[in-house]
Tab-separated table of C-alpha atoms in Angstrom:
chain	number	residue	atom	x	y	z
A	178	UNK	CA	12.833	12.560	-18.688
A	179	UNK	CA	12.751	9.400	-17.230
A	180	UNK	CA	11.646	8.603	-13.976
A	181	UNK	CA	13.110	5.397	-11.557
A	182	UNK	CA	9.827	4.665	-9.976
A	183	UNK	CA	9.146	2.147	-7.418
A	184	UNK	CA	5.505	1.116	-7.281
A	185	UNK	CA	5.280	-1.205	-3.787
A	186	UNK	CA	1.693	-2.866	-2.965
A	187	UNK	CA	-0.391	-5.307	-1.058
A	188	UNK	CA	-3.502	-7.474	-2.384
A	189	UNK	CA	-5.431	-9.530	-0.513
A	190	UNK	CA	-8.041	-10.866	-2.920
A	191	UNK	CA	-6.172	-9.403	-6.538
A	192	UNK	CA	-7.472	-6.202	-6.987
A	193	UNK	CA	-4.940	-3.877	-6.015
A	194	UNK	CA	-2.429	-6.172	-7.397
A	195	UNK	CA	-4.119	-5.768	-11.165
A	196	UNK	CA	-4.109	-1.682	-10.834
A	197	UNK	CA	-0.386	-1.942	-9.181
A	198	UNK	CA	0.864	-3.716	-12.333
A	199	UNK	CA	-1.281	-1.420	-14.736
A	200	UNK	CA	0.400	1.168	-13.512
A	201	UNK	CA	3.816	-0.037	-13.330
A	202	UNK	CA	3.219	-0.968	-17.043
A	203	UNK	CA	2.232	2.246	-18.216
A	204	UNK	CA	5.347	4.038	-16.286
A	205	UNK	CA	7.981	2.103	-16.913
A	206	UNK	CA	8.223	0.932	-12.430
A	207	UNK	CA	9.752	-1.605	-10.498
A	208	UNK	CA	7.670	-3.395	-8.653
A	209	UNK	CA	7.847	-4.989	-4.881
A	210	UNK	CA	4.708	-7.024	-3.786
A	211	UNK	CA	4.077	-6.410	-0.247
A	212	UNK	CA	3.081	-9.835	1.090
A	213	UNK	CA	2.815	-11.292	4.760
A	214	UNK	CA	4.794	-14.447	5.675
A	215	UNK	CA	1.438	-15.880	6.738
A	216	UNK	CA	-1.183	-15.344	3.540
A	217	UNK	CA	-4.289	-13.889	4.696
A	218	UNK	CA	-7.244	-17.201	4.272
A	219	UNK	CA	-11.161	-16.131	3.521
A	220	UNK	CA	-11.810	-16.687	7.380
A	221	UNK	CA	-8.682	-13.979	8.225
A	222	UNK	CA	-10.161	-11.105	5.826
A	223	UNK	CA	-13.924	-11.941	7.112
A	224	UNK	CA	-14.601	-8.743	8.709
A	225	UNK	CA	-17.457	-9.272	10.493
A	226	UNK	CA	-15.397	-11.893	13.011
A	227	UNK	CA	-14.432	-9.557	15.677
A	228	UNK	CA	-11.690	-12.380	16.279
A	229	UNK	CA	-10.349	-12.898	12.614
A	230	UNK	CA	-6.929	-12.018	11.714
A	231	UNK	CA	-7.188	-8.803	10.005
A	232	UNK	CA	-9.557	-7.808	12.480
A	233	UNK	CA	-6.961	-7.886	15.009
A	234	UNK	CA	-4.631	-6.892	13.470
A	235	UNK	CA	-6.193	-3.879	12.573
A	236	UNK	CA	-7.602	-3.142	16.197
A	237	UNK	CA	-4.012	-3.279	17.004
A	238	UNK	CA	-1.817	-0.149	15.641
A	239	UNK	CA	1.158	-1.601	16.594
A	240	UNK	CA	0.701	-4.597	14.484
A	241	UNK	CA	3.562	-4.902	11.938
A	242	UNK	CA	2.789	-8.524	9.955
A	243	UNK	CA	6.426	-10.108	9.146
A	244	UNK	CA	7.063	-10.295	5.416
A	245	UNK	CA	7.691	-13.088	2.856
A	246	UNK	CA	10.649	-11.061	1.344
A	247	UNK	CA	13.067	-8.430	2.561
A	248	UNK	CA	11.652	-4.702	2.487
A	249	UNK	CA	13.885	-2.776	0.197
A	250	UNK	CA	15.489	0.154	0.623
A	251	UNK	CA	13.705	2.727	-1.778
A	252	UNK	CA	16.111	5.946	-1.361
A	253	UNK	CA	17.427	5.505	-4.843
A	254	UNK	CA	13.993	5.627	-6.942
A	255	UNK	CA	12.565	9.398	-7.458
A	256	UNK	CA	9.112	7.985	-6.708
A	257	UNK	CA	7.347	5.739	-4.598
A	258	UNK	CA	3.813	4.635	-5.104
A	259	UNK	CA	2.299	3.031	-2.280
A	260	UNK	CA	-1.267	0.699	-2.859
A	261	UNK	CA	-3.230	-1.114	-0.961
A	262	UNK	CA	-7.156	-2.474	0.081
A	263	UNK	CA	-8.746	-0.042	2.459
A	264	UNK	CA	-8.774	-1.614	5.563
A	265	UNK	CA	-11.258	-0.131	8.294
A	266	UNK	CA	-10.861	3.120	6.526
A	267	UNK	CA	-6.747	2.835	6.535
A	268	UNK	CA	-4.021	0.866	4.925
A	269	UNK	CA	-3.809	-2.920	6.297
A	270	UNK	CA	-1.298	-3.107	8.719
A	271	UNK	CA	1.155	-5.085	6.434
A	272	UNK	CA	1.799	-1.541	4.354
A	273	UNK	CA	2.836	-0.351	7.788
A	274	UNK	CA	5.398	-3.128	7.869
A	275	UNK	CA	6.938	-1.979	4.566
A	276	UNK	CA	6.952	1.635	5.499
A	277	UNK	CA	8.962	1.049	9.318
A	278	UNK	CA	11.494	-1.124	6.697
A	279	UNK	CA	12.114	0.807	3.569
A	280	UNK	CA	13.718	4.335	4.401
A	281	UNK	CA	11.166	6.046	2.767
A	282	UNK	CA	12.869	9.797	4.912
A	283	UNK	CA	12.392	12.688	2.667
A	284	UNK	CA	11.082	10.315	-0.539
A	285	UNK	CA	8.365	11.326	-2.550
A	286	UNK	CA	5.902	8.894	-1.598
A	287	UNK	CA	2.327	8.605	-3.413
A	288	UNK	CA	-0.749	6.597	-2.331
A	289	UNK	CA	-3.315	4.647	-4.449
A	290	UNK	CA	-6.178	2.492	-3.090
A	291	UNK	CA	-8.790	0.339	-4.162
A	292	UNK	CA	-12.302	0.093	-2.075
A	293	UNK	CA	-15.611	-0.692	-2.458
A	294	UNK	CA	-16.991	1.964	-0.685
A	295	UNK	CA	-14.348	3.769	1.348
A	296	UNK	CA	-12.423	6.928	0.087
A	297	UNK	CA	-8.466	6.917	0.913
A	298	UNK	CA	-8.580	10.268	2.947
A	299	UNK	CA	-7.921	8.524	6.351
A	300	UNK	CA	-5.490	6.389	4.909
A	301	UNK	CA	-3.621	9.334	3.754
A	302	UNK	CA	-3.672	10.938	7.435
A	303	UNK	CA	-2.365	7.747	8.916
A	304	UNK	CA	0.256	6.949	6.345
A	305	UNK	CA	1.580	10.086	7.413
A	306	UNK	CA	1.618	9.808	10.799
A	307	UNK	CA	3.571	6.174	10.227
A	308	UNK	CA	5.900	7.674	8.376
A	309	UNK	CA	6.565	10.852	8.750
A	310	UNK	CA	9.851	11.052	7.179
A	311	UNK	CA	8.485	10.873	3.769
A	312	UNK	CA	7.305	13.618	1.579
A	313	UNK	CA	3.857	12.454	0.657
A	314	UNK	CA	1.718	13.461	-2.173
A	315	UNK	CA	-2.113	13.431	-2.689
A	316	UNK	CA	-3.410	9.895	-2.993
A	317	UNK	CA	-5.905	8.337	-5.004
A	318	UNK	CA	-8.666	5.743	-4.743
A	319	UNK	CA	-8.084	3.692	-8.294
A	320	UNK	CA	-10.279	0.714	-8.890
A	321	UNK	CA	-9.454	1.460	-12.409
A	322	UNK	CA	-7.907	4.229	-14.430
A	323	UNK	CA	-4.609	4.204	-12.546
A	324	UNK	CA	-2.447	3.462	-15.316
A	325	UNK	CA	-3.322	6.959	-16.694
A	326	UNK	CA	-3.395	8.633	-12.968
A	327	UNK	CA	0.316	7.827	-12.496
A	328	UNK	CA	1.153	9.037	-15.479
A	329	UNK	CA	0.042	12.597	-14.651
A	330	UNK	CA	1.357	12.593	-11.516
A	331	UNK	CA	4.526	11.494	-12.788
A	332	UNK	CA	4.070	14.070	-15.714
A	333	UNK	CA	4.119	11.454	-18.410
């Protein structure tokens, strides 16, 4: 049976982007890059400056970075996987721009993140609490092997 699968994502330095279009390979997806009007510079993602952008941005939970493109509406696809960086143990807020836009109410909505070092389960909590409306699934931290972790979640 086939699936119409939407796998939406942000990257910052190319990581999640690679697994994103692994797994959209392997399952047959469309894709939507989530990506901020503004690109995030080496001095924005530096962490350690309490005043750099994604510091900010992330102390602020109303933060909602404007997009390059328009945020689709993803009612039509049976599935929508959702990846991003861990950000100070959530998604960055851009992902939380995409999720207020896309009428993801009553979707099946699955998470995949990369990290370092972090493990997704906050992310998961929050995503949920951004948008409620959606029916989400168990998420996954994927630095690699998500092309075949889709799959079984997808039953493929």
């Amino acid at each position: 049976m086939s699936k119409n699968v939407l796998i939406a994502y942000f990257s910052a330095s190319g990581v999640t982007a690679r697994v994103a279009r692994e797994m959209a390979e392997a399952v047959g997806a469309d894709v939507y890059e989530i990506r901020p009007a503004q690109p995030y510079t080496a001095a924005d993602l530096d962490w350690t400056d309490k005043q750099s952008r994604s510091t900010l941005e992330m102390k602020d939970p109303a933060s909602r970075p404007p997009l390059t493109e328009p945020v689709p509406d993803v009612s039509g696809y049976d599935a929508v996987f959702v990846g991003f960086p861990i950000w100070w143990g959530v998604e960055p807020r851009a992902v939380d721009t995409f999720l207020d836009g896309c009428g993801l109410r009553g979707g099946k909505a699955i998470p995949f993140a990369t990290s370092g070092g972090s493990g997704i389960g906050a992310a998961e909590k929050h995503l949920r609490a951004v948008c409620p409306e959606a029916d989400w699934q168990p998420g996954r931290l994927v630095n690699r092997g998500g092309a075949a972790w889709a799959k079984s979640v997808l039953g493929m």
